C-alpha positions as semicolon CSV with decimal commas, in nm:
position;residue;x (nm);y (nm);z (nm)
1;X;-5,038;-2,292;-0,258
2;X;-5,332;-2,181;-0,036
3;X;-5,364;-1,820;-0,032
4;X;-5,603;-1,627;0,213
5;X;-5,772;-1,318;0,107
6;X;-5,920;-1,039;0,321
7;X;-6,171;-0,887;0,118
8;X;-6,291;-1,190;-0,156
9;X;-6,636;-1,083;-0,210
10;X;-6,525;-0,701;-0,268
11;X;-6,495;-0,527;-0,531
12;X;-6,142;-0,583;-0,632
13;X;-6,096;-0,943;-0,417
14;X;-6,411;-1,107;-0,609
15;X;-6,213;-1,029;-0,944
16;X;-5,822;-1,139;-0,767
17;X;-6,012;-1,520;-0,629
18;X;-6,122;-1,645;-1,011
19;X;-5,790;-1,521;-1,137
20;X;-5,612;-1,684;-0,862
21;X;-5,782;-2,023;-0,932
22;X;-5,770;-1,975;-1,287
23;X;-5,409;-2,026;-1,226
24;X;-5,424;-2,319;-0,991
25;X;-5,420;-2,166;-0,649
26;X;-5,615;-2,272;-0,376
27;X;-5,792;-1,986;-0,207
28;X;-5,963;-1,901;0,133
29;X;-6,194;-1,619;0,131
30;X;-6,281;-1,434;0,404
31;X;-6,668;-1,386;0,418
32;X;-6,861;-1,195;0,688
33;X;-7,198;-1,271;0,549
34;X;-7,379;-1,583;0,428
35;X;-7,434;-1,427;0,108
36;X;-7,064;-1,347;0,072
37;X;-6,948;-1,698;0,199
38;X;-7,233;-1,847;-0,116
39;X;-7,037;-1,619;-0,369
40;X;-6,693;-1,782;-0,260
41;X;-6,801;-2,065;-0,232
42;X;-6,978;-2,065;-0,600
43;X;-6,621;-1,947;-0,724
44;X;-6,412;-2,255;-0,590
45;X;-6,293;-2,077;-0,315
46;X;-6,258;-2,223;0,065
47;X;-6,480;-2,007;0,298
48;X;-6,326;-1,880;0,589
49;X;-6,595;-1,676;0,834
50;X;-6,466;-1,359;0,984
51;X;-6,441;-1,000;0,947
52;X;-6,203;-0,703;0,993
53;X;-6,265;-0,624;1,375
54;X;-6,240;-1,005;1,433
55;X;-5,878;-1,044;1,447
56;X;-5,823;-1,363;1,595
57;X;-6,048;-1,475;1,238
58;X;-5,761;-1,300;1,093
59;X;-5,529;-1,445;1,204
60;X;-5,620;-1,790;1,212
61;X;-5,730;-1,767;0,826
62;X;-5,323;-1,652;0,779
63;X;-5,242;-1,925;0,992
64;X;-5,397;-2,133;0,764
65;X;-5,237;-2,058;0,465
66;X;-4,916;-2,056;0,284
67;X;-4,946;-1,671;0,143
68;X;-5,185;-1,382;0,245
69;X;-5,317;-1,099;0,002
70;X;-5,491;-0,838;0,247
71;X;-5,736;-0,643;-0,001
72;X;-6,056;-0,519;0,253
73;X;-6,034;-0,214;0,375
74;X;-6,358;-0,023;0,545
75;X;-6,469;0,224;0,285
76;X;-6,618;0,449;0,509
77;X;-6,530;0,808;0,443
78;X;-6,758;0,947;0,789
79;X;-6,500;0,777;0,956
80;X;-6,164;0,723;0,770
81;X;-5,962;0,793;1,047
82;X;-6,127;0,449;1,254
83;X;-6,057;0,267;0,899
84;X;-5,724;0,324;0,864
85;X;-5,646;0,244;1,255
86;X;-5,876;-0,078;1,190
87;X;-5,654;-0,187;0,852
88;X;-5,337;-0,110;1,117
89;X;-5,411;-0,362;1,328
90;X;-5,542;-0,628;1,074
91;X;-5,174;-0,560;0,925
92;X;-5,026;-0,647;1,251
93;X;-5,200;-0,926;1,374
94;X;-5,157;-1,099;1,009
95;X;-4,761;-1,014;1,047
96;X;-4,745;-1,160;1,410
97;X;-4,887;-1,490;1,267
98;X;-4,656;-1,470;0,972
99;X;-4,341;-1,335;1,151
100;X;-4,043;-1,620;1,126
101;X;-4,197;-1,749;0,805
102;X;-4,094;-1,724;0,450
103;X;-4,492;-1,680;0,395
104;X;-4,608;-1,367;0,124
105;X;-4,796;-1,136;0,239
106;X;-4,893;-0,857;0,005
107;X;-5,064;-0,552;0,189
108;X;-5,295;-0,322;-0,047
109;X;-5,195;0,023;-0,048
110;X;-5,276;0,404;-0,216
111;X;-5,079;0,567;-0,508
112;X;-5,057;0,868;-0,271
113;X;-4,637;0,936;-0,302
114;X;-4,620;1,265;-0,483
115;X;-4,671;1,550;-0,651
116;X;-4,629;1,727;-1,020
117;X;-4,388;1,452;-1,100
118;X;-4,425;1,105;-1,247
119;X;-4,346;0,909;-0,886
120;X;-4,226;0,542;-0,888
121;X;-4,219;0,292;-0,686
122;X;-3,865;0,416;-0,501
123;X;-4,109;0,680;-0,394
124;X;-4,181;0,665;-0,011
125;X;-4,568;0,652;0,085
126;X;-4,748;0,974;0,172
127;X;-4,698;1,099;0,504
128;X;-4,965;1,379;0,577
129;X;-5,162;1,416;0,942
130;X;-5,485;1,486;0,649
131;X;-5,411;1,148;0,566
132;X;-5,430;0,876;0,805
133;X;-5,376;0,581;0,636
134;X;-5,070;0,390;0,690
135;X;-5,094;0,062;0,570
136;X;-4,792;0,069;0,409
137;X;-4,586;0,220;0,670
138;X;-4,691;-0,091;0,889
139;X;-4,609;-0,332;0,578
140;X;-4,274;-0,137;0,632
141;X;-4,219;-0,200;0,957
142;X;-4,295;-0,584;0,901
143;X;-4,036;-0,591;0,677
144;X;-3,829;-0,465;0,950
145;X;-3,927;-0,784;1,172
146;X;-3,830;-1,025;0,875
147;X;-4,231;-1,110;0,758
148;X;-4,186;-1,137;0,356
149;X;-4,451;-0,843;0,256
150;X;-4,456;-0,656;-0,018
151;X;-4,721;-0,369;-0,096
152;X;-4,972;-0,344;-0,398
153;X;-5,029;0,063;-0,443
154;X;-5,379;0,074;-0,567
155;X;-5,488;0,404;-0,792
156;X;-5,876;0,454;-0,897
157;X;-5,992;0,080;-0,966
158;X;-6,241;0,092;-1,208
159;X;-6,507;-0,076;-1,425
160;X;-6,872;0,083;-1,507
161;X;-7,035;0,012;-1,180
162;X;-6,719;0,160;-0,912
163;X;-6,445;0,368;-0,957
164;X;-6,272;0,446;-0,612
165;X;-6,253;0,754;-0,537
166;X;-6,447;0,876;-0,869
167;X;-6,750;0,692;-0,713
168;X;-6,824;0,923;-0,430
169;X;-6,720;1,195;-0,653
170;X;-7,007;1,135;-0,895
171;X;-7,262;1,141;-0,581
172;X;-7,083;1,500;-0,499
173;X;-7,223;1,591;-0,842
174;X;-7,526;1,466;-0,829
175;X;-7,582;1,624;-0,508
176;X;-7,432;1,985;-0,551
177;X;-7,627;1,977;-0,977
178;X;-7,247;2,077;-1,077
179;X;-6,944;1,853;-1,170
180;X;-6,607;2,061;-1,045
181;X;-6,268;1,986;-1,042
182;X;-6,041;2,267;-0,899
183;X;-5,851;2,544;-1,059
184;X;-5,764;2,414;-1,414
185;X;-5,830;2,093;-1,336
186;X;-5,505;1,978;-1,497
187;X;-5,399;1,762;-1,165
188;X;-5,460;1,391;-1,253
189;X;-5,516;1,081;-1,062
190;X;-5,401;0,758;-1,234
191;X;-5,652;0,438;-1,273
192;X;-5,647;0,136;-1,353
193;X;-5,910;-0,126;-1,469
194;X;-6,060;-0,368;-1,201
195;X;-5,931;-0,667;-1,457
196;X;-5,626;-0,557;-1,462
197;X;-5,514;-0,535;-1,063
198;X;-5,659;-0,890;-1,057
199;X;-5,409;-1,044;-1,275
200;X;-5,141;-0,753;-1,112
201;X;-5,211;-0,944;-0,772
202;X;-5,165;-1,305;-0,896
203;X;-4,838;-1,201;-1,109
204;X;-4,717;-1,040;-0,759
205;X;-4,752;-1,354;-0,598
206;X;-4,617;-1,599;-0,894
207;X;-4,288;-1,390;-0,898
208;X;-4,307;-1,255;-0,514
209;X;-4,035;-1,080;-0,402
210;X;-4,078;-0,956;-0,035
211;X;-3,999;-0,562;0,008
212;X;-4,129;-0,517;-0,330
213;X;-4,352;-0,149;-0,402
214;X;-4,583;-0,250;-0,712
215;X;-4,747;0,031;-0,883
216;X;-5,139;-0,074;-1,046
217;X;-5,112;0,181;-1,245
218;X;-5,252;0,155;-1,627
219;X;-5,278;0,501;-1,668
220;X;-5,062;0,701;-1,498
221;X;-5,258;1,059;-1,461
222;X;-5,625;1,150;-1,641
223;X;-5,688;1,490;-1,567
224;X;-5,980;1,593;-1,349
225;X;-6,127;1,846;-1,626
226;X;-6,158;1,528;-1,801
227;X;-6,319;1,326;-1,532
228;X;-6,538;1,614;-1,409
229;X;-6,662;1,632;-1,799
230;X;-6,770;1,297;-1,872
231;X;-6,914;1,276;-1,518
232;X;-7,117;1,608;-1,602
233;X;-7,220;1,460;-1,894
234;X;-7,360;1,165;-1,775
235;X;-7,545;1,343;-1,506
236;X;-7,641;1,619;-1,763
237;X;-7,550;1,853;-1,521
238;X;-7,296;2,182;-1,576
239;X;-6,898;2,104;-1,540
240;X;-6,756;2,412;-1,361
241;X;-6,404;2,514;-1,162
242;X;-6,385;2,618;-0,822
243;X;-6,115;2,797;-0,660
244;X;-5,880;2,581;-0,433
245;X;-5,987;2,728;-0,100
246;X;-6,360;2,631;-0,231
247;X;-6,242;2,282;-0,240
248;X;-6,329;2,133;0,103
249;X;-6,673;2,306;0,110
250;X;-6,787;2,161;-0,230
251;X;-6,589;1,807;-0,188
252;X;-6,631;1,738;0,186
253;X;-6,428;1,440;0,254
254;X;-6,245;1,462;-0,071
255;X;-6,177;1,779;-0,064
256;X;-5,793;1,673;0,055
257;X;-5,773;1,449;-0,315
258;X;-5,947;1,676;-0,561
259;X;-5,659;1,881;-0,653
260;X;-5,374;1,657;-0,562
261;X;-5,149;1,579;-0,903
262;X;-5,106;1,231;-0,850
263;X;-4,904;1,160;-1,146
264;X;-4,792;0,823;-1,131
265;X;-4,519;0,548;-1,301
266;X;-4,559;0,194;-1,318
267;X;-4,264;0,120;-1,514
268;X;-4,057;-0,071;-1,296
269;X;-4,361;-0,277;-1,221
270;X;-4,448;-0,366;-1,562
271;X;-4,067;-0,454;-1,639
272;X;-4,030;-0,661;-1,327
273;X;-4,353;-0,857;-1,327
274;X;-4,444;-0,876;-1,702
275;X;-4,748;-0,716;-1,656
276;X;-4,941;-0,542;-1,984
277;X;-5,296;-0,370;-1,866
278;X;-5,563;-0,479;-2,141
279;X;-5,886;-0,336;-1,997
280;X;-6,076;-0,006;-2,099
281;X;-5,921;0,314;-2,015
282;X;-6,086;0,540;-1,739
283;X;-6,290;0,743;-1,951
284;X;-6,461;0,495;-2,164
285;X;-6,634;0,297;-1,840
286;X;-6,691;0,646;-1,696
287;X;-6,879;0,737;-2,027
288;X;-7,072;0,376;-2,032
289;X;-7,183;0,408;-1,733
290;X;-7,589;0,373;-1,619
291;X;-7,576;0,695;-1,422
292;X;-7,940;0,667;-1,326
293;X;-7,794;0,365;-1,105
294;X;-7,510;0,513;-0,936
């Protein structure tokens, strides 16, 4: 099976293409740069020159291929709001091509669902005008239309160099000389180790089932006290609380995630794909990491 990826040379696609071949699929990477298309290509992959905003490069890489894993997605927090209408379209144009097809297409997602409960995967996504992103809600309405998609709900990915969300949260730090978390800081956001969604992704597409909600979820809620802590640590710089209406001036961007309790299952995806997360917890890569290269 040939299976095109959006986002191979990121930080979560360059970890699902080895895994992929390790397990005897052929893959075709999509690479905007030369240097990206020379890491793909150094993996075993198939380089297939695009990007994002090119969507007929899109589309013809899906047309290429017998499954699709869309993975990019424009990390750029000044303008989240042109992201998420960007991943939109790339969504649509790869359904259009898939439409009438028994193709998989598995569409990367957020853990966003709910609030001071464990939520599973019957959870519907987050629906918030704060929140723009909607791939899933597009996945949805593939489904709809008969394309075979299923969605991959990604929490904080992490190893010692990135950790989603946590990333841009350590440069807050930095910045402001204080590492906060809000209130008590008992809300949690769940992680998972960059390993570990790799081999998610590949058993998602061994045992596809289309309409399927998968949960990457290893850890299913560290508390922000405790992330704020080691990250305070590592900076050497005070951990303090702020009050919730303090939050957006402090966090900026993030100010809508820091106190969000994102408490999260993955239960029904561990039973149905088989999948047991081996990699290091959140905490441990947080407290290995080189902070004087972040």
């Amino acid at each position: 099976m040939r299976v095109f990826v959006t986002g191979a040379t990121g930080f979560i696609g360059s970890r699902i293409v080895p895994e992929l071949i390790g397990a005897g699929y052929q893959v075709l990477g999509l690479a905007r740069s030369d240097a990206g298309a020379r890491s793909l290509a150094a993996a075993g992959a198939d380089v297939h020159r695009g990007d994002l905003e090119d969507l007929e490069s899109v589309r013809s890489g899906a047309a290429a291929s017998d499954a699709v894993l869309h993975v990019a997605f424009r990390h750029d927090w000044t303008k989240f709001a042109e992201s998420c209408e960007l991943d939109k379209r790339v969504i649509e144009a790869t359904g259009a091509v898939l439409q009438g097809s028994s193709r998989p297409f598995i569409v990367s997602s957020g853990v966003g669902v709910a609030q001071g409960r464990a939520a599973t995967e019957d959870d519907p996504p987050l629906s918030s005008p704060s929140f723009p992103r909607v791939s899933e809600a597009t996945a949805i309405t593939l489904w709809e239309r008969g394309v075979h998609a299923s969605v991959m709900r990604l929490p904080q990915v992490h190893d010692t160099e990135k950790q989603g969300l946590i990333t841009p949260l350590i440069s807050i730090a930095r910045a402001k000389g204080v590492s906060a978390y809000i209130g008590d800081g008992h809300n949690r956001w769940p992680a998972a180790h960059v390993t570990d969604v790799a081999r998610l992704y590949r058993l998602a597409l061994d045992k596809f089932t289309a309409g399927a909600r998968y949960h990457a979820v290893a850890e299913e809620g560290v508390p922000l006290k405790d992330i704020a802590t080691v990250i305070g640590r590592g900076l050497n710089v005070p951990v303090v609380s702020i009050a919730p209406e303090q939050a957006q001036e402090h966090f900026g961007f993030l100010g809508f995630f820091a106190g969000r309790d994102a408490h999260i299952s993955s239960a029904q995806t561990r039973a149905k794909l088989g999948w047991k997360p081996t990699g290091p917890d959140l905490l441990t890569d947080l407290g290995n990491m080189r902070y004087t290269q972040v």
